[in-house]
């Protein structure tokens, strides 16, 4: 079977029942879709775009990708990535960051169809996402801010990396987290690695 991944044509000859999420992470080395609950499809961390729809990659088999077009964060236009990352930092919409790349992909698909969604429409689009960081209020603020910037063609200022006492500072080292670039434990790969597991000290 053939399909397009982030603008590049791919040929897949493996198991048609293999999950798209596992293919992306294990074969392509794409870490922006996170594996939070695979294959339960209940957390939303693995959202990617398939044929201009937001889908849960842990619930899509490779057989359903045939002839289609898949876009992950890595294939999103650079300006769009930058706007989302800066908007989430500016509005405080990112905490640990694990769930945010999936939320950004969901939001990107929404804004492609509806550049000026209401707050209620944004909230409804986020229904598949389990995380409730910030109570979603700052996440909604972030998406609204990104939508306005993308719609009006403006630019967002670079994150404030320094602040004095009493001044607000953007969350440390979270630009890459918003875009799924910051590696978590399950994203780490060492050359020649067959399998990896956490080893805790036997003696604290």
mmCIF file of C-alpha atoms in Angstrom:
data_model
loop_
_atom_site.group_PDB
_atom_site.id
_atom_site.type_symbol
_atom_site.label_atom_id
_atom_site.label_comp_id
_atom_site.label_asym_id
_atom_site.label_seq_id
_atom_site.Cartn_x
_atom_site.Cartn_y
_atom_site.Cartn_z
ATOM 1 C CA UNK A 1 0.000 0.000 0.000
ATOM 2 C CA UNK A 2 1.032 3.594 -0.614
ATOM 3 C CA UNK A 3 0.185 6.767 1.232
ATOM 4 C CA UNK A 4 1.594 10.249 1.833
ATOM 5 C CA UNK A 5 3.236 11.138 5.148
ATOM 6 C CA UNK A 6 4.092 14.786 5.747
ATOM 7 C CA UNK A 7 4.250 15.425 2.023
ATOM 8 C CA UNK A 8 6.407 12.390 1.177
ATOM 9 C CA UNK A 9 5.113 9.288 -0.566
ATOM 10 C CA UNK A 10 5.526 6.108 1.474
ATOM 11 C CA UNK A 11 5.172 2.413 0.670
ATOM 12 C CA UNK A 12 4.111 0.053 3.444
ATOM 13 C CA UNK A 13 4.255 -3.731 3.091
ATOM 14 C CA UNK A 14 3.830 -4.768 6.721
ATOM 15 C CA UNK A 15 0.901 -5.979 8.785
ATOM 16 C CA UNK A 16 -2.247 -4.109 7.674
ATOM 17 C CA UNK A 17 -3.574 -4.351 11.240
ATOM 18 C CA UNK A 18 -0.590 -2.518 12.693
ATOM 19 C CA UNK A 19 -1.642 0.688 14.436
ATOM 20 C CA UNK A 20 -0.705 3.939 12.749
ATOM 21 C CA UNK A 21 0.666 5.277 16.048
ATOM 22 C CA UNK A 22 3.113 2.385 16.368
ATOM 23 C CA UNK A 23 4.198 2.750 12.746
ATOM 24 C CA UNK A 24 4.844 6.474 13.163
ATOM 25 C CA UNK A 25 6.791 6.151 16.400
ATOM 26 C CA UNK A 26 8.659 2.898 15.850
ATOM 27 C CA UNK A 27 9.302 2.877 12.115
ATOM 28 C CA UNK A 28 9.405 6.555 11.199
ATOM 29 C CA UNK A 29 10.857 7.841 14.472
ATOM 30 C CA UNK A 30 8.143 10.501 14.731
ATOM 31 C CA UNK A 31 7.602 11.311 18.414
ATOM 32 C CA UNK A 32 5.080 14.170 18.348
ATOM 33 C CA UNK A 33 2.078 11.816 18.619
ATOM 34 C CA UNK A 34 2.418 10.553 22.180
ATOM 35 C CA UNK A 35 1.412 7.095 23.404
ATOM 36 C CA UNK A 36 -0.706 7.774 26.437
ATOM 37 C CA UNK A 37 -3.160 4.857 26.423
ATOM 38 C CA UNK A 38 -2.745 2.816 23.226
ATOM 39 C CA UNK A 39 -4.862 1.091 22.045
ATOM 40 C CA UNK A 40 -7.693 2.422 24.210
ATOM 41 C CA UNK A 41 -8.221 5.662 22.243
ATOM 42 C CA UNK A 42 -9.279 7.524 25.369
ATOM 43 C CA UNK A 43 -6.635 10.188 26.053
ATOM 44 C CA UNK A 44 -6.179 12.102 22.780
ATOM 45 C CA UNK A 45 -2.385 12.373 23.013
ATOM 46 C CA UNK A 46 -1.860 10.671 19.649
ATOM 47 C CA UNK A 47 -4.022 12.873 17.395
ATOM 48 C CA UNK A 48 -2.755 13.229 13.822
ATOM 49 C CA UNK A 49 -4.383 14.483 10.648
ATOM 50 C CA UNK A 50 -5.653 11.888 8.160
ATOM 51 C CA UNK A 51 -7.246 13.164 4.980
ATOM 52 C CA UNK A 52 -7.923 16.537 6.640
ATOM 53 C CA UNK A 53 -9.604 14.952 9.664
ATOM 54 C CA UNK A 54 -8.265 14.719 13.197
ATOM 55 C CA UNK A 55 -7.962 11.041 14.169
ATOM 56 C CA UNK A 56 -6.568 9.043 17.062
ATOM 57 C CA UNK A 57 -3.542 7.263 15.640
ATOM 58 C CA UNK A 58 -3.833 4.472 18.224
ATOM 59 C CA UNK A 59 -7.259 3.548 16.815
ATOM 60 C CA UNK A 60 -6.342 3.654 13.110
ATOM 61 C CA UNK A 61 -4.839 0.594 11.433
ATOM 62 C CA UNK A 62 -2.460 0.914 8.515
ATOM 63 C CA UNK A 63 -5.102 -0.613 6.235
ATOM 64 C CA UNK A 64 -7.177 2.554 6.719
ATOM 65 C CA UNK A 65 -4.256 4.746 5.689
ATOM 66 C CA UNK A 66 -3.937 3.241 2.202
ATOM 67 C CA UNK A 67 -4.154 5.921 -0.474
ATOM 68 C CA UNK A 68 -4.504 8.607 2.166
ATOM 69 C CA UNK A 69 -2.518 11.545 3.449
ATOM 70 C CA UNK A 70 -1.188 11.656 7.002
ATOM 71 C CA UNK A 71 0.139 14.813 8.638
ATOM 72 C CA UNK A 72 1.851 14.925 12.011
ATOM 73 C CA UNK A 73 3.204 17.988 13.771
ATOM 74 C CA UNK A 74 6.412 17.577 11.785
ATOM 75 C CA UNK A 75 4.474 18.234 8.564
ATOM 76 C CA UNK A 76 2.586 21.302 9.783
ATOM 77 C CA UNK A 77 3.827 24.563 8.194
ATOM 78 C CA UNK A 78 6.593 26.149 10.259
ATOM 79 C CA UNK A 79 4.720 29.403 10.826
ATOM 80 C CA UNK A 80 1.684 27.528 12.140
ATOM 81 C CA UNK A 81 3.903 25.563 14.519
ATOM 82 C CA UNK A 82 5.552 28.752 15.727
ATOM 83 C CA UNK A 83 2.246 30.540 16.307
ATOM 84 C CA UNK A 84 0.793 27.659 18.307
ATOM 85 C CA UNK A 85 3.934 27.252 20.415
ATOM 86 C CA UNK A 86 4.167 30.957 21.235
ATOM 87 C CA UNK A 87 0.426 31.233 21.903
ATOM 88 C CA UNK A 88 0.496 28.351 24.389
ATOM 89 C CA UNK A 89 3.499 29.839 26.144
ATOM 90 C CA UNK A 90 2.028 33.336 26.228
ATOM 91 C CA UNK A 91 -1.313 32.189 27.670
ATOM 92 C CA UNK A 92 0.065 29.565 30.038
ATOM 93 C CA UNK A 93 -1.657 26.702 28.218
ATOM 94 C CA UNK A 94 1.148 24.193 28.724
ATOM 95 C CA UNK A 95 2.068 22.405 31.953
ATOM 96 C CA UNK A 96 3.884 19.068 31.581
ATOM 97 C CA UNK A 97 3.265 19.303 27.827
ATOM 98 C CA UNK A 98 2.657 15.603 27.166
ATOM 99 C CA UNK A 99 -0.915 16.075 25.945
ATOM 100 C CA UNK A 100 -0.412 19.379 24.138
ATOM 101 C CA UNK A 101 0.874 18.188 20.719
ATOM 102 C CA UNK A 102 -2.334 16.176 20.268
ATOM 103 C CA UNK A 103 -4.405 19.183 21.306
ATOM 104 C CA UNK A 104 -2.498 21.393 18.867
ATOM 105 C CA UNK A 105 -3.112 18.943 16.009
ATOM 106 C CA UNK A 106 -6.813 18.799 16.880
ATOM 107 C CA UNK A 107 -6.906 22.609 16.933
ATOM 108 C CA UNK A 108 -5.006 22.915 13.664
ATOM 109 C CA UNK A 109 -7.589 20.748 11.882
ATOM 110 C CA UNK A 110 -10.399 22.793 13.450
ATOM 111 C CA UNK A 111 -8.884 26.104 12.341
ATOM 112 C CA UNK A 112 -8.306 24.811 8.808
ATOM 113 C CA UNK A 113 -12.072 24.305 8.558
ATOM 114 C CA UNK A 114 -13.184 27.190 10.742
ATOM 115 C CA UNK A 115 -10.615 29.994 11.159
ATOM 116 C CA UNK A 116 -12.808 31.861 13.669
ATOM 117 C CA UNK A 117 -14.374 29.266 15.984
ATOM 118 C CA UNK A 118 -16.305 30.218 19.090
ATOM 119 C CA UNK A 119 -14.980 29.182 22.481
ATOM 120 C CA UNK A 120 -17.741 26.574 22.629
ATOM 121 C CA UNK A 121 -16.709 25.151 19.256
ATOM 122 C CA UNK A 122 -13.094 24.884 20.416
ATOM 123 C CA UNK A 123 -14.190 23.163 23.600
ATOM 124 C CA UNK A 124 -16.322 20.687 21.649
ATOM 125 C CA UNK A 125 -13.421 19.896 19.318
ATOM 126 C CA UNK A 126 -11.328 18.959 22.355
ATOM 127 C CA UNK A 127 -13.831 16.319 23.514
ATOM 128 C CA UNK A 128 -11.478 13.393 22.643
ATOM 129 C CA UNK A 129 -8.790 14.779 24.962
ATOM 130 C CA UNK A 130 -8.690 13.429 28.490
ATOM 131 C CA UNK A 131 -6.149 15.845 29.981
ATOM 132 C CA UNK A 132 -7.555 18.716 32.022
ATOM 133 C CA UNK A 133 -4.405 20.782 32.538
ATOM 134 C CA UNK A 134 -5.297 24.345 33.555
ATOM 135 C CA UNK A 135 -8.970 23.320 33.632
ATOM 136 C CA UNK A 136 -8.822 23.873 29.862
ATOM 137 C CA UNK A 137 -9.334 27.603 30.378
ATOM 138 C CA UNK A 138 -5.773 28.553 29.480
ATOM 139 C CA UNK A 139 -5.724 25.951 26.726
ATOM 140 C CA UNK A 140 -8.832 27.557 25.224
ATOM 141 C CA UNK A 141 -7.208 30.990 25.649
ATOM 142 C CA UNK A 142 -4.137 29.697 23.812
ATOM 143 C CA UNK A 143 -6.115 28.300 20.890
ATOM 144 C CA UNK A 144 -8.140 31.505 20.570
ATOM 145 C CA UNK A 145 -4.910 33.513 20.564
ATOM 146 C CA UNK A 146 -3.365 31.261 17.918
ATOM 147 C CA UNK A 147 -6.518 31.426 15.788
ATOM 148 C CA UNK A 148 -6.566 35.221 15.901
ATOM 149 C CA UNK A 149 -2.894 35.432 14.956
ATOM 150 C CA UNK A 150 -3.184 32.962 12.087
ATOM 151 C CA UNK A 151 -6.341 34.631 10.834
ATOM 152 C CA UNK A 152 -4.991 38.180 10.899
ATOM 153 C CA UNK A 153 -1.477 37.329 9.721
ATOM 154 C CA UNK A 154 0.359 38.801 12.679
ATOM 155 C CA UNK A 155 3.404 37.574 14.529
ATOM 156 C CA UNK A 156 3.695 36.690 18.186
ATOM 157 C CA UNK A 157 6.652 37.892 20.260
ATOM 158 C CA UNK A 158 9.337 35.447 21.278
ATOM 159 C CA UNK A 159 8.815 33.848 24.703
ATOM 160 C CA UNK A 160 10.119 35.856 27.640
ATOM 161 C CA UNK A 161 13.060 33.830 28.869
ATOM 162 C CA UNK A 162 13.905 36.149 31.752
ATOM 163 C CA UNK A 163 11.833 37.919 34.356
ATOM 164 C CA UNK A 164 12.435 39.885 37.520
ATOM 165 C CA UNK A 165 10.794 39.131 40.845
ATOM 166 C CA UNK A 166 7.064 39.662 40.567
ATOM 167 C CA UNK A 167 7.063 39.491 36.756
ATOM 168 C CA UNK A 168 5.520 36.699 34.745
ATOM 169 C CA UNK A 169 7.862 34.319 32.966
ATOM 170 C CA UNK A 170 6.902 31.817 30.283
ATOM 171 C CA UNK A 171 7.161 28.172 31.306
ATOM 172 C CA UNK A 172 10.748 26.964 31.144
ATOM 173 C CA UNK A 173 11.789 25.021 28.050
ATOM 174 C CA UNK A 174 8.245 24.396 26.826
ATOM 175 C CA UNK A 175 8.345 25.662 23.227
ATOM 176 C CA UNK A 176 9.467 22.219 22.043
ATOM 177 C CA UNK A 177 7.027 20.485 24.397
ATOM 178 C CA UNK A 178 4.073 22.195 22.714
ATOM 179 C CA UNK A 179 5.261 20.866 19.352
ATOM 180 C CA UNK A 180 6.024 17.357 20.571
ATOM 181 C CA UNK A 181 9.769 17.728 20.117
ATOM 182 C CA UNK A 182 10.777 17.381 23.763
ATOM 183 C CA UNK A 183 11.504 13.681 24.339
ATOM 184 C CA UNK A 184 9.797 11.902 27.224
ATOM 185 C CA UNK A 185 11.030 8.511 28.469
ATOM 186 C CA UNK A 186 9.083 6.562 25.832
ATOM 187 C CA UNK A 187 10.537 8.794 23.106
ATOM 188 C CA UNK A 188 14.173 8.027 23.918
ATOM 189 C CA UNK A 189 16.066 5.892 21.445
ATOM 190 C CA UNK A 190 19.688 4.797 21.708
ATOM 191 C CA UNK A 191 21.539 3.462 18.677
ATOM 192 C CA UNK A 192 21.356 -0.317 18.634
ATOM 193 C CA UNK A 193 18.689 -0.432 21.325
ATOM 194 C CA UNK A 194 16.403 -3.463 21.136
ATOM 195 C CA UNK A 195 14.400 -2.808 24.290
ATOM 196 C CA UNK A 196 14.539 -0.290 27.082
ATOM 197 C CA UNK A 197 13.135 -0.293 30.606
ATOM 198 C CA UNK A 198 13.416 1.916 33.648
ATOM 199 C CA UNK A 199 15.750 0.658 36.364
ATOM 200 C CA UNK A 200 15.350 2.214 39.777
ATOM 201 C CA UNK A 201 18.022 2.052 42.438
ATOM 202 C CA UNK A 202 17.753 -0.953 44.720
ATOM 203 C CA UNK A 203 18.856 1.247 47.604
ATOM 204 C CA UNK A 204 17.663 4.858 47.975
#
